[in-house]
PDB file of N, CA and C in Angstrom:
ATOM      1  N   UNK A   2       0.835  -1.177   0.000  1.00  0.00           N
ATOM      2  CA  UNK A   2       0.000   0.000   0.000  1.00  0.00           C
ATOM      3  C   UNK A   2       0.883   1.244   0.000  1.00  0.00           C
ATOM      4  N   UNK A   3       0.665   2.071  -0.965  1.00  0.00           N
ATOM      5  CA  UNK A   3       1.512   3.238  -1.160  1.00  0.00           C
ATOM      6  C   UNK A   3       1.430   4.229  -0.004  1.00  0.00           C
ATOM      7  N   UNK A   4       0.300   4.344   0.632  1.00  0.00           N
ATOM      8  CA  UNK A   4       0.163   5.336   1.691  1.00  0.00           C
ATOM      9  C   UNK A   4       0.947   4.958   2.942  1.00  0.00           C
ATOM     10  N   UNK A   5       1.451   3.728   3.025  1.00  0.00           N
ATOM     11  CA  UNK A   5       2.269   3.310   4.160  1.00  0.00           C
ATOM     12  C   UNK A   5       3.715   3.731   3.990  1.00  0.00           C
ATOM     13  N   UNK A   6       4.142   3.868   2.764  1.00  0.00           N
ATOM     14  CA  UNK A   6       5.542   4.208   2.494  1.00  0.00           C
ATOM     15  C   UNK A   6       5.837   5.645   2.873  1.00  0.00           C
ATOM     16  N   UNK A   7       7.002   5.826   3.426  1.00  0.00           N
ATOM     17  CA  UNK A   7       7.450   7.181   3.730  1.00  0.00           C
ATOM     18  C   UNK A   7       8.042   7.799   2.489  1.00  0.00           C
ATOM     19  N   UNK A   8       7.846   9.060   2.356  1.00  0.00           N
ATOM     20  CA  UNK A   8       8.389   9.773   1.212  1.00  0.00           C
ATOM     21  C   UNK A   8       9.911   9.783   1.268  1.00  0.00           C
ATOM     22  N   UNK A   9      10.541   9.588   0.151  1.00  0.00           N
ATOM     23  CA  UNK A   9      12.000   9.643   0.076  1.00  0.00           C
ATOM     24  C   UNK A   9      12.484  11.058  -0.214  1.00  0.00           C
ATOM     25  N   UNK A  10      11.558  11.951  -0.469  1.00  0.00           N
ATOM     26  CA  UNK A  10      11.888  13.336  -0.761  1.00  0.00           C
ATOM     27  C   UNK A  10      12.374  14.022   0.510  1.00  0.00           C
ATOM     28  N   UNK A  11      13.484  14.726   0.434  1.00  0.00           N
ATOM     29  CA  UNK A  11      14.072  15.374   1.602  1.00  0.00           C
ATOM     30  C   UNK A  11      13.453  16.740   1.899  1.00  0.00           C
ATOM     31  N   UNK A  12      12.625  17.251   1.023  1.00  0.00           N
ATOM     32  CA  UNK A  12      12.007  18.545   1.274  1.00  0.00           C
ATOM     33  C   UNK A  12      10.803  18.409   2.191  1.00  0.00           C
ATOM     34  N   UNK A  13      10.582  19.430   2.974  1.00  0.00           N
ATOM     35  CA  UNK A  13       9.415  19.477   3.835  1.00  0.00           C
ATOM     36  C   UNK A  13       8.173  19.724   2.977  1.00  0.00           C
ATOM     37  N   UNK A  14       6.989  19.455   3.518  1.00  0.00           N
ATOM     38  CA  UNK A  14       5.766  19.644   2.756  1.00  0.00           C
ATOM     39  C   UNK A  14       5.597  21.062   2.222  1.00  0.00           C
ATOM     40  N   UNK A  15       6.064  22.042   2.974  1.00  0.00           N
ATOM     41  CA  UNK A  15       5.965  23.428   2.535  1.00  0.00           C
ATOM     42  C   UNK A  15       7.299  23.796   1.915  1.00  0.00           C
ATOM     43  N   UNK A  16       7.309  24.156   0.654  1.00  0.00           N
ATOM     44  CA  UNK A  16       8.534  24.346  -0.095  1.00  0.00           C
ATOM     45  C   UNK A  16       9.386  25.535   0.281  1.00  0.00           C
ATOM     46  N   UNK A  17       9.009  26.336   1.208  1.00  0.00           N
ATOM     47  CA  UNK A  17       9.859  27.419   1.630  1.00  0.00           C
ATOM     48  C   UNK A  17       9.397  28.788   1.190  1.00  0.00           C
ATOM     49  N   UNK A  18       8.277  28.856   0.538  1.00  0.00           N
ATOM     50  CA  UNK A  18       7.718  30.150   0.200  1.00  0.00           C
ATOM     51  C   UNK A  18       8.473  30.887  -0.885  1.00  0.00           C
ATOM     52  N   UNK A  19       8.204  32.175  -0.972  1.00  0.00           N
ATOM     53  CA  UNK A  19       8.782  33.038  -1.987  1.00  0.00           C
ATOM     54  C   UNK A  19      10.139  33.556  -1.507  1.00  0.00           C
ATOM     55  N   UNK A  20      11.204  33.143  -2.169  1.00  0.00           N
ATOM     56  CA  UNK A  20      12.562  33.509  -1.774  1.00  0.00           C
ATOM     57  C   UNK A  20      12.785  35.022  -1.852  1.00  0.00           C
ATOM     58  N   UNK A  21      12.269  35.655  -2.872  1.00  0.00           N
ATOM     59  CA  UNK A  21      12.472  37.093  -3.047  1.00  0.00           C
ATOM     60  C   UNK A  21      11.837  37.895  -1.913  1.00  0.00           C
ATOM     61  N   UNK A  22      10.592  37.572  -1.562  1.00  0.00           N
ATOM     62  CA  UNK A  22       9.932  38.322  -0.488  1.00  0.00           C
ATOM     63  C   UNK A  22      10.546  37.982   0.878  1.00  0.00           C
ATOM     64  N   UNK A  23      10.961  36.742   1.070  1.00  0.00           N
ATOM     65  CA  UNK A  23      11.613  36.367   2.331  1.00  0.00           C
ATOM     66  C   UNK A  23      12.923  37.132   2.493  1.00  0.00           C
ATOM     67  N   UNK A  24      13.710  37.182   1.442  1.00  0.00           N
ATOM     68  CA  UNK A  24      14.989  37.898   1.487  1.00  0.00           C
ATOM     69  C   UNK A  24      14.759  39.396   1.769  1.00  0.00           C
ATOM     70  N   UNK A  25      13.775  39.986   1.119  1.00  0.00           N
ATOM     71  CA  UNK A  25      13.471  41.405   1.329  1.00  0.00           C
ATOM     72  C   UNK A  25      13.050  41.670   2.775  1.00  0.00           C
ATOM     73  N   UNK A  26      12.205  40.802   3.325  1.00  0.00           N
ATOM     74  CA  UNK A  26      11.756  40.967   4.710  1.00  0.00           C
ATOM     75  C   UNK A  26      12.936  40.870   5.676  1.00  0.00           C
ATOM     76  N   UNK A  27      13.798  39.886   5.464  1.00  0.00           N
ATOM     77  CA  UNK A  27      14.942  39.692   6.348  1.00  0.00           C
ATOM     78  C   UNK A  27      15.911  40.874   6.250  1.00  0.00           C
ATOM     79  N   UNK A  28      16.139  41.379   5.047  1.00  0.00           N
ATOM     80  CA  UNK A  28      17.022  42.536   4.870  1.00  0.00           C
ATOM     81  C   UNK A  28      16.455  43.765   5.583  1.00  0.00           C
ATOM     82  N   UNK A  29      15.145  43.962   5.498  1.00  0.00           N
ATOM     83  CA  UNK A  29      14.510  45.099   6.166  1.00  0.00           C
ATOM     84  C   UNK A  29      14.646  44.976   7.682  1.00  0.00           C
ATOM     85  N   UNK A  30      14.494  43.764   8.205  1.00  0.00           N
ATOM     86  CA  UNK A  30      14.616  43.540   9.649  1.00  0.00           C
ATOM     87  C   UNK A  30      16.028  43.895  10.109  1.00  0.00           C
ATOM     88  N   UNK A  31      17.034  43.423   9.382  1.00  0.00           N
ATOM     89  CA  UNK A  31      18.428  43.706   9.740  1.00  0.00           C
ATOM     90  C   UNK A  31      18.715  45.199   9.661  1.00  0.00           C
ATOM     91  N   UNK A  32      18.208  45.863   8.640  1.00  0.00           N
ATOM     92  CA  UNK A  32      18.472  47.290   8.454  1.00  0.00           C
ATOM     93  C   UNK A  32      17.806  48.158   9.517  1.00  0.00           C
ATOM     94  N   UNK A  33      16.720  47.697  10.100  1.00  0.00           N
ATOM     95  CA  UNK A  33      15.960  48.527  11.029  1.00  0.00           C
ATOM     96  C   UNK A  33      16.190  48.191  12.500  1.00  0.00           C
ATOM     97  N   UNK A  34      17.063  47.233  12.782  1.00  0.00           N
ATOM     98  CA  UNK A  34      17.347  46.849  14.162  1.00  0.00           C
ATOM     99  C   UNK A  34      18.846  46.683  14.357  1.00  0.00           C
ATOM    100  N   UNK A  35      19.267  46.707  15.616  1.00  0.00           N
ATOM    101  CA  UNK A  35      20.706  46.533  15.864  1.00  0.00           C
ATOM    102  C   UNK A  35      20.972  45.203  16.565  1.00  0.00           C
ATOM    103  N   UNK A  36      22.206  44.737  16.432  1.00  0.00           N
ATOM    104  CA  UNK A  36      22.619  43.509  17.107  1.00  0.00           C
ATOM    105  C   UNK A  36      21.905  42.266  16.627  1.00  0.00           C
ATOM    106  N   UNK A  37      21.603  42.183  15.341  1.00  0.00           N
ATOM    107  CA  UNK A  37      20.829  41.056  14.806  1.00  0.00           C
ATOM    108  C   UNK A  37      21.741  39.853  14.567  1.00  0.00           C
ATOM    109  N   UNK A  38      21.229  38.678  14.930  1.00  0.00           N
ATOM    110  CA  UNK A  38      21.888  37.395  14.665  1.00  0.00           C
ATOM    111  C   UNK A  38      20.896  36.495  13.942  1.00  0.00           C
ATOM    112  N   UNK A  39      21.422  35.598  13.115  1.00  0.00           N
ATOM    113  CA  UNK A  39      20.577  34.668  12.357  1.00  0.00           C
ATOM    114  C   UNK A  39      20.739  33.262  12.908  1.00  0.00           C
ATOM    115  N   UNK A  40      19.629  32.543  13.004  1.00  0.00           N
ATOM    116  CA  UNK A  40      19.609  31.152  13.438  1.00  0.00           C
ATOM    117  C   UNK A  40      18.877  30.340  12.376  1.00  0.00           C
ATOM    118  N   UNK A  41      19.552  29.323  11.844  1.00  0.00           N
ATOM    119  CA  UNK A  41      18.946  28.469  10.818  1.00  0.00           C
ATOM    120  C   UNK A  41      18.305  27.277  11.506  1.00  0.00           C
ATOM    121  N   UNK A  42      17.008  27.096  11.234  1.00  0.00           N
ATOM    122  CA  UNK A  42      16.250  25.976  11.802  1.00  0.00           C
ATOM    123  C   UNK A  42      16.063  24.909  10.729  1.00  0.00           C
ATOM    124  N   UNK A  43      16.196  23.640  11.101  1.00  0.00           N
ATOM    125  CA  UNK A  43      16.043  22.573  10.109  1.00  0.00           C
ATOM    126  C   UNK A  43      14.592  22.380   9.699  1.00  0.00           C
ATOM    127  N   UNK A  44      14.416  21.789   8.546  1.00  0.00           N
ATOM    128  CA  UNK A  44      13.071  21.416   8.094  1.00  0.00           C
ATOM    129  C   UNK A  44      12.557  20.276   8.965  1.00  0.00           C
ATOM    130  N   UNK A  45      11.251  20.241   9.144  1.00  0.00           N
ATOM    131  CA  UNK A  45      10.605  19.133   9.851  1.00  0.00           C
ATOM    132  C   UNK A  45       9.566  18.530   8.912  1.00  0.00           C
ATOM    133  N   UNK A  46       8.821  17.564   9.409  1.00  0.00           N
ATOM    134  CA  UNK A  46       7.743  16.990   8.598  1.00  0.00           C
ATOM    135  C   UNK A  46       6.627  17.994   8.341  1.00  0.00           C
ATOM    136  N   UNK A  47       6.578  19.028   9.137  1.00  0.00           N
ATOM    137  CA  UNK A  47       5.508  20.015   9.055  1.00  0.00           C
ATOM    138  C   UNK A  47       5.972  21.317   8.404  1.00  0.00           C
ATOM    139  N   UNK A  48       7.200  21.743   8.691  1.00  0.00           N
ATOM    140  CA  UNK A  48       7.666  23.057   8.235  1.00  0.00           C
ATOM    141  C   UNK A  48       8.904  22.949   7.348  1.00  0.00           C
ATOM    142  N   UNK A  49       9.113  23.970   6.555  1.00  0.00           N
ATOM    143  CA  UNK A  49      10.305  24.068   5.712  1.00  0.00           C
ATOM    144  C   UNK A  49      11.477  24.572   6.563  1.00  0.00           C
ATOM    145  N   UNK A  50      12.658  24.567   6.004  1.00  0.00           N
ATOM    146  CA  UNK A  50      13.817  25.169   6.647  1.00  0.00           C
ATOM    147  C   UNK A  50      13.522  26.654   6.834  1.00  0.00           C
ATOM    148  N   UNK A  51      13.884  27.185   7.994  1.00  0.00           N
ATOM    149  CA  UNK A  51      13.607  28.588   8.264  1.00  0.00           C
ATOM    150  C   UNK A  51      14.844  29.305   8.789  1.00  0.00           C
ATOM    151  N   UNK A  52      14.835  30.618   8.653  1.00  0.00           N
ATOM    152  CA  UNK A  52      15.839  31.486   9.263  1.00  0.00           C
ATOM    153  C   UNK A  52      15.106  32.367  10.255  1.00  0.00           C
ATOM    154  N   UNK A  53      15.624  32.399  11.478  1.00  0.00           N
ATOM    155  CA  UNK A  53      15.085  33.277  12.516  1.00  0.00           C
ATOM    156  C   UNK A  53      16.118  34.364  12.754  1.00  0.00           C
ATOM    157  N   UNK A  54      15.703  35.611  12.643  1.00  0.00           N
ATOM    158  CA  UNK A  54      16.569  36.738  12.969  1.00  0.00           C
ATOM    159  C   UNK A  54      16.168  37.246  14.338  1.00  0.00           C
ATOM    160  N   UNK A  55      17.165  37.451  15.213  1.00  0.00           N
ATOM    161  CA  UNK A  55      16.899  37.903  16.573  1.00  0.00           C
ATOM    162  C   UNK A  55      17.717  39.161  16.831  1.00  0.00           C
ATOM    163  N   UNK A  56      17.032  40.236  17.200  1.00  0.00           N
ATOM    164  CA  UNK A  56      17.689  41.519  17.474  1.00  0.00           C
ATOM    165  C   UNK A  56      18.251  41.533  18.894  1.00  0.00           C
ATOM    166  N   UNK A  57      18.975  42.595  19.222  1.00  0.00           N
ATOM    167  CA  UNK A  57      19.630  42.711  20.532  1.00  0.00           C
ATOM    168  C   UNK A  57      18.648  42.630  21.695  1.00  0.00           C
ATOM    169  N   UNK A  58      17.417  43.093  21.493  1.00  0.00           N
ATOM    170  CA  UNK A  58      16.427  43.115  22.569  1.00  0.00           C
ATOM    171  C   UNK A  58      15.561  41.854  22.610  1.00  0.00           C
ATOM    172  N   UNK A  59      15.816  40.912  21.687  1.00  0.00           N
ATOM    173  CA  UNK A  59      15.054  39.666  21.656  1.00  0.00           C
ATOM    174  C   UNK A  59      13.942  39.642  20.640  1.00  0.00           C
ATOM    175  N   UNK A  60      13.631  40.794  20.043  1.00  0.00           N
ATOM    176  CA  UNK A  60      12.612  40.801  18.992  1.00  0.00           C
ATOM    177  C   UNK A  60      13.079  39.885  17.872  1.00  0.00           C
ATOM    178  N   UNK A  61      12.140  39.137  17.296  1.00  0.00           N
ATOM    179  CA  UNK A  61      12.553  38.174  16.279  1.00  0.00           C
ATOM    180  C   UNK A  61      11.541  38.088  15.154  1.00  0.00           C
ATOM    181  N   UNK A  62      12.020  37.528  14.050  1.00  0.00           N
ATOM    182  CA  UNK A  62      11.177  37.254  12.894  1.00  0.00           C
ATOM    183  C   UNK A  62      11.666  35.966  12.258  1.00  0.00           C
ATOM    184  N   UNK A  63      10.769  35.277  11.576  1.00  0.00           N
ATOM    185  CA  UNK A  63      11.102  33.977  10.966  1.00  0.00           C
ATOM    186  C   UNK A  63      10.562  33.952   9.544  1.00  0.00           C
ATOM    187  N   UNK A  64      11.350  33.388   8.637  1.00  0.00           N
ATOM    188  CA  UNK A  64      10.912  33.194   7.261  1.00  0.00           C
ATOM    189  C   UNK A  64      11.368  31.831   6.763  1.00  0.00           C
ATOM    190  N   UNK A  65      10.478  31.171   6.031  1.00  0.00           N
ATOM    191  CA  UNK A  65      10.777  29.863   5.441  1.00  0.00           C
ATOM    192  C   UNK A  65      11.593  30.052   4.166  1.00  0.00           C
ATOM    193  N   UNK A  66      12.533  29.136   3.953  1.00  0.00           N
ATOM    194  CA  UNK A  66      13.372  29.153   2.758  1.00  0.00           C
ATOM    195  C   UNK A  66      13.395  27.752   2.159  1.00  0.00           C
ATOM    196  N   UNK A  67      13.758  27.626   0.881  1.00  0.00           N
ATOM    197  CA  UNK A  67      13.634  26.338   0.190  1.00  0.00           C
ATOM    198  C   UNK A  67      14.498  25.200   0.728  1.00  0.00           C
ATOM    199  N   UNK A  68      15.702  25.494   1.238  1.00  0.00           N
ATOM    200  CA  UNK A  68      16.585  24.421   1.686  1.00  0.00           C
ATOM    201  C   UNK A  68      17.593  24.955   2.695  1.00  0.00           C
ATOM    202  N   UNK A  69      18.277  24.044   3.346  1.00  0.00           N
ATOM    203  CA  UNK A  69      19.305  24.415   4.326  1.00  0.00           C
ATOM    204  C   UNK A  69      20.440  25.226   3.684  1.00  0.00           C
ATOM    205  N   UNK A  70      21.007  24.782   2.555  1.00  0.00           N
ATOM    206  CA  UNK A  70      22.073  25.584   1.938  1.00  0.00           C
ATOM    207  C   UNK A  70      21.610  26.994   1.553  1.00  0.00           C
ATOM    208  N   UNK A  71      20.395  27.108   1.053  1.00  0.00           N
ATOM    209  CA  UNK A  71      19.855  28.430   0.699  1.00  0.00           C
ATOM    210  C   UNK A  71      19.688  29.267   1.963  1.00  0.00           C
ATOM    211  N   UNK A  72      19.228  28.663   3.038  1.00  0.00           N
ATOM    212  CA  UNK A  72      19.037  29.393   4.296  1.00  0.00           C
ATOM    213  C   UNK A  72      20.361  29.957   4.799  1.00  0.00           C
ATOM    214  N   UNK A  73      21.408  29.148   4.774  1.00  0.00           N
ATOM    215  CA  UNK A  73      22.713  29.641   5.217  1.00  0.00           C
ATOM    216  C   UNK A  73      23.235  30.723   4.271  1.00  0.00           C
ATOM    217  N   UNK A  74      23.022  30.567   2.988  1.00  0.00           N
ATOM    218  CA  UNK A  74      23.479  31.564   2.013  1.00  0.00           C
ATOM    219  C   UNK A  74      22.762  32.892   2.230  1.00  0.00           C
ATOM    220  N   UNK A  75      21.455  32.849   2.405  1.00  0.00           N
ATOM    221  CA  UNK A  75      20.686  34.074   2.636  1.00  0.00           C
ATOM    222  C   UNK A  75      21.123  34.731   3.946  1.00  0.00           C
ATOM    223  N   UNK A  76      21.272  33.946   5.001  1.00  0.00           N
ATOM    224  CA  UNK A  76      21.675  34.497   6.297  1.00  0.00           C
ATOM    225  C   UNK A  76      23.066  35.129   6.208  1.00  0.00           C
ATOM    226  N   UNK A  77      23.996  34.467   5.550  1.00  0.00           N
ATOM    227  CA  UNK A  77      25.345  35.031   5.408  1.00  0.00           C
ATOM    228  C   UNK A  77      25.336  36.301   4.569  1.00  0.00           C
ATOM    229  N   UNK A  78      24.467  36.371   3.579  1.00  0.00           N
ATOM    230  CA  UNK A  78      24.397  37.554   2.720  1.00  0.00           C
ATOM    231  C   UNK A  78      23.910  38.785   3.486  1.00  0.00           C
ATOM    232  N   UNK A  79      23.278  38.583   4.643  1.00  0.00           N
ATOM    233  CA  UNK A  79      22.800  39.692   5.462  1.00  0.00           C
ATOM    234  C   UNK A  79      23.924  40.316   6.283  1.00  0.00           C
ATOM    235  N   UNK A  80      25.088  39.680   6.269  1.00  0.00           N
ATOM    236  CA  UNK A  80      26.270  40.169   6.978  1.00  0.00           C
ATOM    237  C   UNK A  80      26.034  40.262   8.487  1.00  0.00           C
ATOM    238  N   UNK A  81      25.416  39.212   9.033  1.00  0.00           N
ATOM    239  CA  UNK A  81      25.199  39.094  10.474  1.00  0.00           C
ATOM    240  C   UNK A  81      25.753  37.739  10.911  1.00  0.00           C
ATOM    241  N   UNK A  82      26.032  37.552  12.204  1.00  0.00           N
ATOM    242  CA  UNK A  82      26.467  36.238  12.664  1.00  0.00           C
ATOM    243  C   UNK A  82      25.380  35.192  12.384  1.00  0.00           C
ATOM    244  N   UNK A  83      25.788  34.003  11.958  1.00  0.00           N
ATOM    245  CA  UNK A  83      24.851  32.937  11.592  1.00  0.00           C
ATOM    246  C   UNK A  83      25.151  31.702  12.440  1.00  0.00           C
ATOM    247  N   UNK A  84      24.098  31.116  13.007  1.00  0.00           N
ATOM    248  CA  UNK A  84      24.236  29.951  13.862  1.00  0.00           C
ATOM    249  C   UNK A  84      23.280  28.846  13.422  1.00  0.00           C
ATOM    250  N   UNK A  85      23.672  27.620  13.677  1.00  0.00           N
ATOM    251  CA  UNK A  85      22.804  26.461  13.477  1.00  0.00           C
ATOM    252  C   UNK A  85      22.091  26.236  14.804  1.00  0.00           C
ATOM    253  N   UNK A  86      20.785  26.385  14.819  1.00  0.00           N
ATOM    254  CA  UNK A  86      20.035  26.304  16.071  1.00  0.00           C
ATOM    255  C   UNK A  86      20.169  24.924  16.725  1.00  0.00           C
ATOM    256  N   UNK A  87      20.434  23.889  15.947  1.00  0.00           N
ATOM    257  CA  UNK A  87      20.637  22.558  16.535  1.00  0.00           C
ATOM    258  C   UNK A  87      21.892  22.510  17.394  1.00  0.00           C
ATOM    259  N   UNK A  88      22.865  23.348  17.083  1.00  0.00           N
ATOM    260  CA  UNK A  88      24.121  23.359  17.827  1.00  0.00           C
ATOM    261  C   UNK A  88      24.130  24.376  18.958  1.00  0.00           C
ATOM    262  N   UNK A  89      23.428  25.481  18.797  1.00  0.00           N
ATOM    263  CA  UNK A  89      23.508  26.564  19.784  1.00  0.00           C
ATOM    264  C   UNK A  89      22.251  26.757  20.614  1.00  0.00           C
ATOM    265  N   UNK A  90      21.114  26.350  20.105  1.00  0.00           N
ATOM    266  CA  UNK A  90      19.853  26.673  20.765  1.00  0.00           C
ATOM    267  C   UNK A  90      19.498  28.124  20.518  1.00  0.00           C
ATOM    268  N   UNK A  91      18.431  28.598  21.150  1.00  0.00           N
ATOM    269  CA  UNK A  91      17.992  29.977  21.002  1.00  0.00           C
ATOM    270  C   UNK A  91      18.503  30.800  22.176  1.00  0.00           C
ATOM    271  N   UNK A  92      18.788  32.076  21.960  1.00  0.00           N
ATOM    272  CA  UNK A  92      19.213  32.913  23.089  1.00  0.00           C
ATOM    273  C   UNK A  92      18.041  33.199  24.029  1.00  0.00           C
ATOM    274  N   UNK A  93      18.357  33.359  25.296  1.00  0.00           N
ATOM    275  CA  UNK A  93      17.322  33.612  26.308  1.00  0.00           C
ATOM    276  C   UNK A  93      16.543  34.881  26.002  1.00  0.00           C
ATOM    277  N   UNK A  94      17.196  35.859  25.394  1.00  0.00           N
ATOM    278  CA  UNK A  94      16.503  37.124  25.121  1.00  0.00           C
ATOM    279  C   UNK A  94      15.320  36.933  24.186  1.00  0.00           C
ATOM    280  N   UNK A  95      15.365  35.926  23.330  1.00  0.00           N
ATOM    281  CA  UNK A  95      14.241  35.646  22.431  1.00  0.00           C
ATOM    282  C   UNK A  95      13.029  35.160  23.233  1.00  0.00           C
ATOM    283  N   UNK A  96      13.264  34.233  24.137  1.00  0.00           N
ATOM    284  CA  UNK A  96      12.174  33.719  24.972  1.00  0.00           C
ATOM    285  C   UNK A  96      11.609  34.815  25.883  1.00  0.00           C
ATOM    286  N   UNK A  97      12.490  35.655  26.414  1.00  0.00           N
ATOM    287  CA  UNK A  97      12.041  36.741  27.289  1.00  0.00           C
ATOM    288  C   UNK A  97      11.191  37.749  26.513  1.00  0.00           C
ATOM    289  N   UNK A  98      11.607  38.094  25.302  1.00  0.00           N
ATOM    290  CA  UNK A  98      10.846  39.040  24.476  1.00  0.00           C
ATOM    291  C   UNK A  98       9.471  38.453  24.161  1.00  0.00           C
ATOM    292  N   UNK A  99       9.437  37.180  23.791  1.00  0.00           N
ATOM    293  CA  UNK A  99       8.173  36.514  23.462  1.00  0.00           C
ATOM    294  C   UNK A  99       7.245  36.502  24.674  1.00  0.00           C
ATOM    295  N   UNK A 100       7.799  36.226  25.843  1.00  0.00           N
ATOM    296  CA  UNK A 100       6.981  36.219  27.062  1.00  0.00           C
ATOM    297  C   UNK A 100       6.410  37.610  27.343  1.00  0.00           C
ATOM    298  N   UNK A 101       7.177  38.655  27.091  1.00  0.00           N
ATOM    299  CA  UNK A 101       6.695  40.026  27.317  1.00  0.00           C
ATOM    300  C   UNK A 101       5.592  40.406  26.343  1.00  0.00           C
ATOM    301  N   UNK A 102       5.555  39.787  25.180  1.00  0.00           N
ATOM    302  CA  UNK A 102       4.565  40.137  24.161  1.00  0.00           C
ATOM    303  C   UNK A 102       3.205  39.489  24.403  1.00  0.00           C
ATOM    304  N   UNK A 103       3.172  38.463  25.219  1.00  0.00           N
ATOM    305  CA  UNK A 103       1.903  37.783  25.508  1.00  0.00           C
ATOM    306  C   UNK A 103       0.972  38.700  26.273  1.00  0.00           C
ATOM    307  N   UNK A 104      -0.308  38.538  26.004  1.00  0.00           N
ATOM    308  CA  UNK A 104      -1.320  39.281  26.748  1.00  0.00           C
ATOM    309  C   UNK A 104      -1.341  38.774  28.187  1.00  0.00           C
ATOM    310  N   UNK A 105      -1.725  39.618  29.135  1.00  0.00           N
ATOM    311  CA  UNK A 105      -1.749  39.189  30.549  1.00  0.00           C
ATOM    312  C   UNK A 105      -2.604  37.934  30.775  1.00  0.00           C
ATOM    313  N   UNK A 106      -3.684  37.753  30.040  1.00  0.00           N
ATOM    314  CA  UNK A 106      -4.553  36.589  30.247  1.00  0.00           C
ATOM    315  C   UNK A 106      -3.951  35.310  29.663  1.00  0.00           C
ATOM    316  N   UNK A 107      -2.851  35.415  28.913  1.00  0.00           N
ATOM    317  CA  UNK A 107      -2.202  34.224  28.356  1.00  0.00           C
ATOM    318  C   UNK A 107      -1.034  33.759  29.210  1.00  0.00           C
ATOM    319  N   UNK A 108      -0.667  34.516  30.219  1.00  0.00           N
ATOM    320  CA  UNK A 108       0.495  34.173  31.039  1.00  0.00           C
ATOM    321  C   UNK A 108       0.196  33.132  32.036  1.00  0.00           C
TER     322      UNK A 108
END
């Protein structure tokens, strides 16, 4: 039965979106904030490979990209430090910023 077989395709179900608009968004984020670092997240069964940009204060943004090599290339082209999230994890400032953004009734 074909539906039992796992796909041999290495791409995630979501192909990574529009590369041009993702690159433009990431460039705008870097240009408008200071102390930005890039974290490359691996593809999962649900999501495509993504790049997360995190500013000095913990504010962050995420965009899907077509593949891991493309994600690293785009992140390096932004001229910011680039990390593999599997090796480094996320900085605490990202979690703290996210917690501050929640509404009081969600805490």
